Short mmCIF file of C-alpha atoms in Angstrom, two decimals:
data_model
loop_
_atom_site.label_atom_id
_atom_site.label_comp_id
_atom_site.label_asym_id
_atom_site.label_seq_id
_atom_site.Cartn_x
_atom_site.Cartn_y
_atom_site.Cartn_z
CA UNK A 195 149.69 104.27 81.32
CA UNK A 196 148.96 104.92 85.19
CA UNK A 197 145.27 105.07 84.75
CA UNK A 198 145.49 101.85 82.44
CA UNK A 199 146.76 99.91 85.39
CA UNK A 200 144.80 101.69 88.23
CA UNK A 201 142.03 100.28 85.96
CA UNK A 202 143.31 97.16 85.79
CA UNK A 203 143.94 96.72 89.44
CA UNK A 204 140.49 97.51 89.68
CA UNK A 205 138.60 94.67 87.90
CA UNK A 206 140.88 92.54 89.41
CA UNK A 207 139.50 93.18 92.43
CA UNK A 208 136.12 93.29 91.30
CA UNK A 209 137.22 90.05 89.80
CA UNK A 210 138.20 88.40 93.24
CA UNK A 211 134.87 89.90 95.41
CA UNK A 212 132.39 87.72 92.98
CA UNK A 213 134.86 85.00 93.09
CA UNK A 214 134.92 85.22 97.30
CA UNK A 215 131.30 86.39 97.61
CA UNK A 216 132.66 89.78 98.97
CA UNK A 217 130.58 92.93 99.36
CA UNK A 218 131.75 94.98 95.64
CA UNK A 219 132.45 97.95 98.10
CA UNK A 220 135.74 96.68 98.76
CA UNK A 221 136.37 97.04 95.25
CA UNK A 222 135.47 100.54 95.17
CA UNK A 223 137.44 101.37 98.34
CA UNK A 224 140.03 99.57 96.29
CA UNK A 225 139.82 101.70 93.25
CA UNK A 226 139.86 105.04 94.77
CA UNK A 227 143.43 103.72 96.99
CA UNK A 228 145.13 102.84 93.91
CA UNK A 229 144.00 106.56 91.76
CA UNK A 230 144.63 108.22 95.21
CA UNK A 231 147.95 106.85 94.95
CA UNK A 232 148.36 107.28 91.04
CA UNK A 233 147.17 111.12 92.04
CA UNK A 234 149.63 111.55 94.23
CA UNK A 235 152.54 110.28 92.51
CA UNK A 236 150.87 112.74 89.79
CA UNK A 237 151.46 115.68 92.31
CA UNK A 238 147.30 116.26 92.26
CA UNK A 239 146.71 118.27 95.59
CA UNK A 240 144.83 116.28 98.19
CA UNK A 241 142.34 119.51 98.99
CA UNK A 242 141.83 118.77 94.96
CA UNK A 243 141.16 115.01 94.88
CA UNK A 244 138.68 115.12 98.14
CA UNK A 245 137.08 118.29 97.06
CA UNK A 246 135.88 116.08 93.33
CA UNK A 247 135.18 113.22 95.63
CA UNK A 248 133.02 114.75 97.96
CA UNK A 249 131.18 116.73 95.27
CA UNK A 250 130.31 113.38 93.96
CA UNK A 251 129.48 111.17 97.47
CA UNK A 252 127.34 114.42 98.12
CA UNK A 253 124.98 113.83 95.44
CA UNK A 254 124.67 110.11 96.58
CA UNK A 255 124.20 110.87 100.18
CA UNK A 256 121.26 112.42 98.96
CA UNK A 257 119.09 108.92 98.40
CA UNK A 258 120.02 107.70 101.79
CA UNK A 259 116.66 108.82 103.42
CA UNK A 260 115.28 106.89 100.10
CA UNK A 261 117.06 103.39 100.76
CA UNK A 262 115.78 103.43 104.53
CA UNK A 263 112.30 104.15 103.54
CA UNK A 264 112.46 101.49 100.80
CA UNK A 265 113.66 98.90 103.70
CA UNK A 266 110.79 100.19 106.45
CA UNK A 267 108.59 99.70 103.66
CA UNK A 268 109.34 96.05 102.23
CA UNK A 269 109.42 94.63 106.05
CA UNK A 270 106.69 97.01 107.02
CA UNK A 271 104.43 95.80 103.44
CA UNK A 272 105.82 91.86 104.68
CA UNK A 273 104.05 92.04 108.35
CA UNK A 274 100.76 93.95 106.86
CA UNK A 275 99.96 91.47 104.58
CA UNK A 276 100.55 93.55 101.58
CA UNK A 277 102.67 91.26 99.64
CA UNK A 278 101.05 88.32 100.57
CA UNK A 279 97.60 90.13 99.41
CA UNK A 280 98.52 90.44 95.69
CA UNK A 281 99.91 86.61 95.71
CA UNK A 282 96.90 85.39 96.80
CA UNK A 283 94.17 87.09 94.78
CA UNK A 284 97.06 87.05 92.01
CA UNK A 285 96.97 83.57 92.12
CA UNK A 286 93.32 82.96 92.51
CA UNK A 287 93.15 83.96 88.69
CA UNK A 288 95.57 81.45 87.09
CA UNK A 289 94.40 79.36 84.87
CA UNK A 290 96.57 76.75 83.09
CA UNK A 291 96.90 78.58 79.88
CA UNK A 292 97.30 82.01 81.91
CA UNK A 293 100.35 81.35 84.03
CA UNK A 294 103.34 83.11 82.44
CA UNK A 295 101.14 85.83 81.86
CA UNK A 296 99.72 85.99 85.10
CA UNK A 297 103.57 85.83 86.58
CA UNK A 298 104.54 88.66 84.40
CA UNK A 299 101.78 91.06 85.06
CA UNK A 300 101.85 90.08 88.88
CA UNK A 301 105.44 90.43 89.33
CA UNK A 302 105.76 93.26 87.27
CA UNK A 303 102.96 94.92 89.34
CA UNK A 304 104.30 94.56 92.70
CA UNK A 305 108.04 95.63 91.26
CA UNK A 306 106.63 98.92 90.37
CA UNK A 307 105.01 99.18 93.81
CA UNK A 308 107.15 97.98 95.56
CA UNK A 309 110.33 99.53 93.38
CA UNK A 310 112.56 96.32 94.29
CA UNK A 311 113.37 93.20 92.16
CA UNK A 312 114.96 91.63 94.59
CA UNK A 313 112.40 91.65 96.91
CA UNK A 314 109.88 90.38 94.36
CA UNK A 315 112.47 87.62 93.28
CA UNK A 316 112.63 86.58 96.42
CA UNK A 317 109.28 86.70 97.52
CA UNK A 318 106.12 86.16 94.72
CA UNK A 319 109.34 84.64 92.51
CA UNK A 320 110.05 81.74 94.84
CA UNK A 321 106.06 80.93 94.85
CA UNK A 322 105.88 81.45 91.20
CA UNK A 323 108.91 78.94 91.04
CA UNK A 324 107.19 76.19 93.14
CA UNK A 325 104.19 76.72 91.22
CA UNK A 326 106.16 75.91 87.82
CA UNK A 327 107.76 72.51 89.21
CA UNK A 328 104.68 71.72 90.87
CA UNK A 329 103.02 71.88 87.60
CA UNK A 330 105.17 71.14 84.91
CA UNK A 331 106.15 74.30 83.46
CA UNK A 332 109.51 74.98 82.06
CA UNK A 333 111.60 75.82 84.92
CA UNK A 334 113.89 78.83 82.72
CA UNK A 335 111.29 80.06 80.96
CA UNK A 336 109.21 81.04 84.53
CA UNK A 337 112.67 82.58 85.36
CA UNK A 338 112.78 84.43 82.53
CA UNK A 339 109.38 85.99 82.98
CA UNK A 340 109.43 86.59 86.90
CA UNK A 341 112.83 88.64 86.34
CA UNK A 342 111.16 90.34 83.27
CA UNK A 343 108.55 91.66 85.39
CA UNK A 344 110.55 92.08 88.86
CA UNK A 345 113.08 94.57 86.94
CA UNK A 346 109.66 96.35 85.48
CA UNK A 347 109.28 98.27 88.37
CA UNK A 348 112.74 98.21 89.54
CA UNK A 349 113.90 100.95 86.79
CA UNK A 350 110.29 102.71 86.64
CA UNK A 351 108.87 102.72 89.81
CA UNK A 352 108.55 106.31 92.03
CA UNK A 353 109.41 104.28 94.51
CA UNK A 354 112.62 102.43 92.88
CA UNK A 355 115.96 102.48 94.64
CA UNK A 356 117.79 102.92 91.44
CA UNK A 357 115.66 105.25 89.66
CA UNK A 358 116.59 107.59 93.03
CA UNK A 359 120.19 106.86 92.69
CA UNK A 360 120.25 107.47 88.93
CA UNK A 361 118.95 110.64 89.14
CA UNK A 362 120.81 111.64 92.03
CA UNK A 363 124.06 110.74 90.48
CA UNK A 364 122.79 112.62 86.93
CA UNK A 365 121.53 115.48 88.78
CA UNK A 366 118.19 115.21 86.95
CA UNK A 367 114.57 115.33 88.68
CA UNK A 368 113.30 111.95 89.11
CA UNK A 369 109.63 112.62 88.65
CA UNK A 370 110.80 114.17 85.08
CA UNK A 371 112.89 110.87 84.30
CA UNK A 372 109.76 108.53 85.18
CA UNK A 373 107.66 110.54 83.34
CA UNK A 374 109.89 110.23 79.87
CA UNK A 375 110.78 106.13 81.27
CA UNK A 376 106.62 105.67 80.91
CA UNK A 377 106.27 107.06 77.93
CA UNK A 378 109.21 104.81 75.89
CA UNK A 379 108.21 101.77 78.08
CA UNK A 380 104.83 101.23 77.36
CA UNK A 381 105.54 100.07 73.49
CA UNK A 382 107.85 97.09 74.82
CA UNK A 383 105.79 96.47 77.39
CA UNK A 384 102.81 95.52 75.28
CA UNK A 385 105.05 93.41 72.76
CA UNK A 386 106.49 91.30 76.45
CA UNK A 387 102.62 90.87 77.13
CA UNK A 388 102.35 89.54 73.78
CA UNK A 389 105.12 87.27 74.36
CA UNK A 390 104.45 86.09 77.34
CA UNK A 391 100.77 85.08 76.57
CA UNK A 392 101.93 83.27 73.89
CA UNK A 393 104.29 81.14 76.18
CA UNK A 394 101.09 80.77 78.06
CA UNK A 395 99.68 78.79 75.81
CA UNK A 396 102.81 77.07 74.45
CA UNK A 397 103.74 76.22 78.61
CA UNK A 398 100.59 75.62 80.42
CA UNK A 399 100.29 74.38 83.71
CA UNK A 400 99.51 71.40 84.17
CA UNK A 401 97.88 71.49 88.20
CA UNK A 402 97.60 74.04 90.21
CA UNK A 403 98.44 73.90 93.83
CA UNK A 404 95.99 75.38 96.71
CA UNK A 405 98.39 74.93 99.19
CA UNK A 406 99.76 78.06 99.10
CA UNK A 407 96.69 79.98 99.22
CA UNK A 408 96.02 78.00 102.52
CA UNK A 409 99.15 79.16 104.30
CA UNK A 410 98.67 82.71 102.86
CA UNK A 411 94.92 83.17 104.37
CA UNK A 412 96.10 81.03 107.42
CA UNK A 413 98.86 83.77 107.93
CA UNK A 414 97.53 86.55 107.26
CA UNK A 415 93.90 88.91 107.47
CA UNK A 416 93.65 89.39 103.49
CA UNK A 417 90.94 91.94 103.51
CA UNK A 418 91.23 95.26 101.12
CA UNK A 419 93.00 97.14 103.93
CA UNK A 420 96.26 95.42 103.38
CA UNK A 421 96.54 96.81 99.79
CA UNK A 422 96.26 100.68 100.92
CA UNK A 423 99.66 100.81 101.48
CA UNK A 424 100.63 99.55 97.82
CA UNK A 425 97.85 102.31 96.49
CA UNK A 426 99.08 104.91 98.07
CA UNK A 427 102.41 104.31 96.19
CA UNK A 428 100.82 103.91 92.84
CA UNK A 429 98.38 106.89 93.46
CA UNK A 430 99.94 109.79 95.35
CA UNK A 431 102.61 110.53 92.75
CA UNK A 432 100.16 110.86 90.65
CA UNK A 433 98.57 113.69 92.22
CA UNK A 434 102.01 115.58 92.99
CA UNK A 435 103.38 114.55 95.72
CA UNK A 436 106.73 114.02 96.08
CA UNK A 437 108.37 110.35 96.57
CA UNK A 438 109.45 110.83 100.01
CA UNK A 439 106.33 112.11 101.63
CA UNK A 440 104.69 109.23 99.75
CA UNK A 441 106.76 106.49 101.20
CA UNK A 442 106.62 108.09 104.18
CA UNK A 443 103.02 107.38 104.52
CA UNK A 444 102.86 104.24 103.21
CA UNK A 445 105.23 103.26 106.00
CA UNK A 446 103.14 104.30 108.40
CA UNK A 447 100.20 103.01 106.74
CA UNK A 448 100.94 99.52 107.08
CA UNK A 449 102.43 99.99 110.14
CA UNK A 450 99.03 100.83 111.10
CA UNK A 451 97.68 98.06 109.18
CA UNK A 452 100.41 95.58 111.05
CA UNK A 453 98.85 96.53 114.38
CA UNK A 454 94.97 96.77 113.48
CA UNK A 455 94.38 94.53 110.89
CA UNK A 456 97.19 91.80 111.30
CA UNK A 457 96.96 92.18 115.57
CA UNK A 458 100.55 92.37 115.71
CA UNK A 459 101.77 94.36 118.65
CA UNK A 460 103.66 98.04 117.97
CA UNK A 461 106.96 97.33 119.40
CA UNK A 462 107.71 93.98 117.41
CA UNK A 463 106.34 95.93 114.05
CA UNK A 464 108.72 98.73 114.86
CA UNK A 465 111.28 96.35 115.27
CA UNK A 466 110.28 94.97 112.09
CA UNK A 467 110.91 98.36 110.17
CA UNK A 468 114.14 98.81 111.41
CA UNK A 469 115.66 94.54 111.49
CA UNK A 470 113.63 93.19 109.04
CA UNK A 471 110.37 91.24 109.33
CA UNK A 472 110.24 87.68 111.07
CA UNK A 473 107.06 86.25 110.62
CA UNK A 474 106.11 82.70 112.68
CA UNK A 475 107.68 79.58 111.56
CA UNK A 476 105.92 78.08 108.53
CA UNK A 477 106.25 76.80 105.38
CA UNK A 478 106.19 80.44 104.08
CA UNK A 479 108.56 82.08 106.82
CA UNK A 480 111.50 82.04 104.62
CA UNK A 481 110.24 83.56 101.73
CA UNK A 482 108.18 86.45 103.35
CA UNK A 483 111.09 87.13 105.85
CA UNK A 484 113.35 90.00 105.46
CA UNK A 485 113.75 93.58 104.24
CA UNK A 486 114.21 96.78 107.14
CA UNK A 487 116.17 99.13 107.25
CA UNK A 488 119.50 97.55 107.79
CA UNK A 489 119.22 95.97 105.01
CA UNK A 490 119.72 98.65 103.36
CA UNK A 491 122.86 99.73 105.03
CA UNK A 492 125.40 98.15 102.77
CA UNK A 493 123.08 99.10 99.72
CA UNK A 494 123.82 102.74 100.68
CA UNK A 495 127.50 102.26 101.42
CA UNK A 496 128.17 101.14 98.24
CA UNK A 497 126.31 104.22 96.83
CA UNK A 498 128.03 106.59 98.34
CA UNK A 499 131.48 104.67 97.98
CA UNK A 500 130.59 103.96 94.28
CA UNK A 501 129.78 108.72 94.20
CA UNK A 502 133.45 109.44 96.00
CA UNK A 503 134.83 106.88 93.12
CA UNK A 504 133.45 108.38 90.26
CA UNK A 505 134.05 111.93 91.99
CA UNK A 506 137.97 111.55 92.66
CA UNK A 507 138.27 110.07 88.68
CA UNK A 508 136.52 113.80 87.89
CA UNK A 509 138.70 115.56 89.83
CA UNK A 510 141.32 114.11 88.50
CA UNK A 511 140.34 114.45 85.12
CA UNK A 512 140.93 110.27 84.68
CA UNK A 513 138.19 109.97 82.40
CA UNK A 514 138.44 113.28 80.23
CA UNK A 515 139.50 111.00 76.93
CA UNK A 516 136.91 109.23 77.35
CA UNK A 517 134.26 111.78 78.16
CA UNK A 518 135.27 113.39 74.93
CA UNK A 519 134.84 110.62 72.91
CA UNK A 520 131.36 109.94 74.74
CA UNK A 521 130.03 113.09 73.09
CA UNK A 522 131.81 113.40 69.68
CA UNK A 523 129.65 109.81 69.19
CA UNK A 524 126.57 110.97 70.76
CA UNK A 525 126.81 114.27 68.05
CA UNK A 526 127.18 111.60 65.55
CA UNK A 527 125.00 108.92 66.07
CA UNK A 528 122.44 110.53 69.26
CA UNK A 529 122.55 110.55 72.69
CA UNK A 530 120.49 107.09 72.94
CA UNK A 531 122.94 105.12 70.56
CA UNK A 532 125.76 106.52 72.13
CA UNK A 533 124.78 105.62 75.66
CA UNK A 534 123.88 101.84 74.21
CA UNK A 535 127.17 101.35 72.80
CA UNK A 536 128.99 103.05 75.78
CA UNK A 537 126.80 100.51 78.08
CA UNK A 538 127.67 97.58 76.05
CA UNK A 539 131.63 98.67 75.98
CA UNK A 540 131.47 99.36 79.92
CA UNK A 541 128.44 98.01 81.63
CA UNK A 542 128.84 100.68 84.91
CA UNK A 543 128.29 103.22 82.90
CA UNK A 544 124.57 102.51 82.60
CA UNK A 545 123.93 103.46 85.93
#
């Protein structure tokens, strides 16, 4: 009965950070008071409930050298022109029958290079969304598509925060869990293509606005150097080289493609990795602003908070009942069925 109302507690403060607009931290921090309490009143030794905690955070402390890198390299990608790159020559092919198509494949593209929706959403999404207004095409179905393709690469990319945090919090390799992720995605992937070139043609566009490509090539150098950084992503995992090295240098490439190519000096572009990039004011300097590495910061809080939660409920064997159950269903019906209807029945549990 304890746990029930520890659980309850809980939502209810999940419940009040989305209705405040609070960081979902304080939820966490939240939980693990009230089962700290319930294990005390349980007479569960502290060395005991910090011990499964800690055993738990480790694992998530683990991806913090991940989450930086990802915010060095969406600022980093921002002031090289990398982004902006694949817009424009992404847009250059749209024709008025092509344009949910074109969204999907673009956004799903950079996603998986980039391995962030939210930094697609907000970037190629918001252009993708003026593009649909401007020209008449249904605003929720362009939505629909841009988040289709933005969470692409969020779940598959070697670079994706969440892929890193999965596997950390598993304890499985996350080169092995991409590998088995591309070979079950591709199927679906083709039938969304399908889809989505039949909206195409159901939602064309009506006019197609150059204005955007003017303030893209009036901000930026757009020549083939500013997409080395985005290669190196797609290519050096495939020739064995581990995530972190790979980021690494594509940090530093378009760092050195910030300075060279864009003529931005090396102090502001460090800045940039670390605060988050401020381009010049413009029509476009709100949507190609952001990312760094503090951005980041309460990403990895709430990973590591969200490890010492689901550590203390192991240690204090909270979720034992349920863990059973887990696995008498996955004997029954498989692992995969059993983690869908698990997922559906308590969405957390899909990370």
């Amino acid at each position: 009965m304890g746990s029930i109302v520890c659980f309850a507690l809980f939502l209810g403060a999940v419940g009040v950070c989305l209705a405040e607009g609070w960081q979902l931290m304080w939820a966490i921090w939240a939980g693990i008071a009230v089962f700290a309490v319930l294990g005390l009143a349980r007479h569960v030794p502290v060395r005991v409930m910090a011990a499964g905690a800690w055993r738990q955070g480790r694992k998530m402390c683990s991806v913090i050298d991940i989450y930086l890198l990802i915010g060095a390299i969406t600022a980093l990608w921002r002031s090289a022109g990398t982004i902006g790159f694949f817009i424009y020559h992404g847009l250059q092919i749209i024709t008025p029958q092509m344009f949910l198509l074109v969204a999907f494949l673009l956004t799903s593209f950079i996603s998986y290079a980039l391995g962030t929706s939210f930094g697609v959403v907000g970037t190629v999404g918001v252009i993708l969304m003026a593009l649909a207004r401007s020209g008449g095409v249904d605003a929720a179905v362009t939505a629909g598509t841009i988040i289709a393709g933005a969470y692409f690469g969020d779940r598959c990319s070697p670079a994706s925060s969440s892929a890193a945090l999965v596997a950390a919090a598993t304890g499985t390799a996350l080169e092995r869990n991409l590998r088995r992720m591309h070979r079950t995605g591709w199927l679906p992937y083709l039938v969304s293509l399908a889809a989505y070139a039949a909206l195409s043609v159901t939602h064309p566009l009506t006019m197609v606005d150059s204005g955007v490509l003017d303030q893209l090539s009036g901000t930026f150098s757009l020549s083939w150097w500013t997409a080395i950084p985005a290669l190196l992503i797609l290519i050096l995992p495939l020739c064995k080289v581990p995530i972190r090295p790979t980021m690494a240098v594509s940090a530093l490439t378009a760092l050195l493609v910030t300075v060279f190519a864009q003529g931005r000096a090396l102090l502001p572009t460090l800045r940039d990795a670390v605060l988050g990039y401020l381009p010049a004011p413009g029509a476009l300097h709100d949507v190609l602003s952001g990312g760094g590495m503090m951005s980041m910061v309460s990403a990895t809080i709430m990973a590591v908070s969200a490890g010492l939660y689901a550590g203390l409920l192991g240690g204090m064997g909270v979720l034992n009942g349920a863990a059973h159950l887990a696995q008498r269903l996955a004997r029954r019906a498989g692992r995969f069925p059993a983690c869908a209807a698990i997922s559906v029945v308590c969405p957390g549990s899909a990370l």
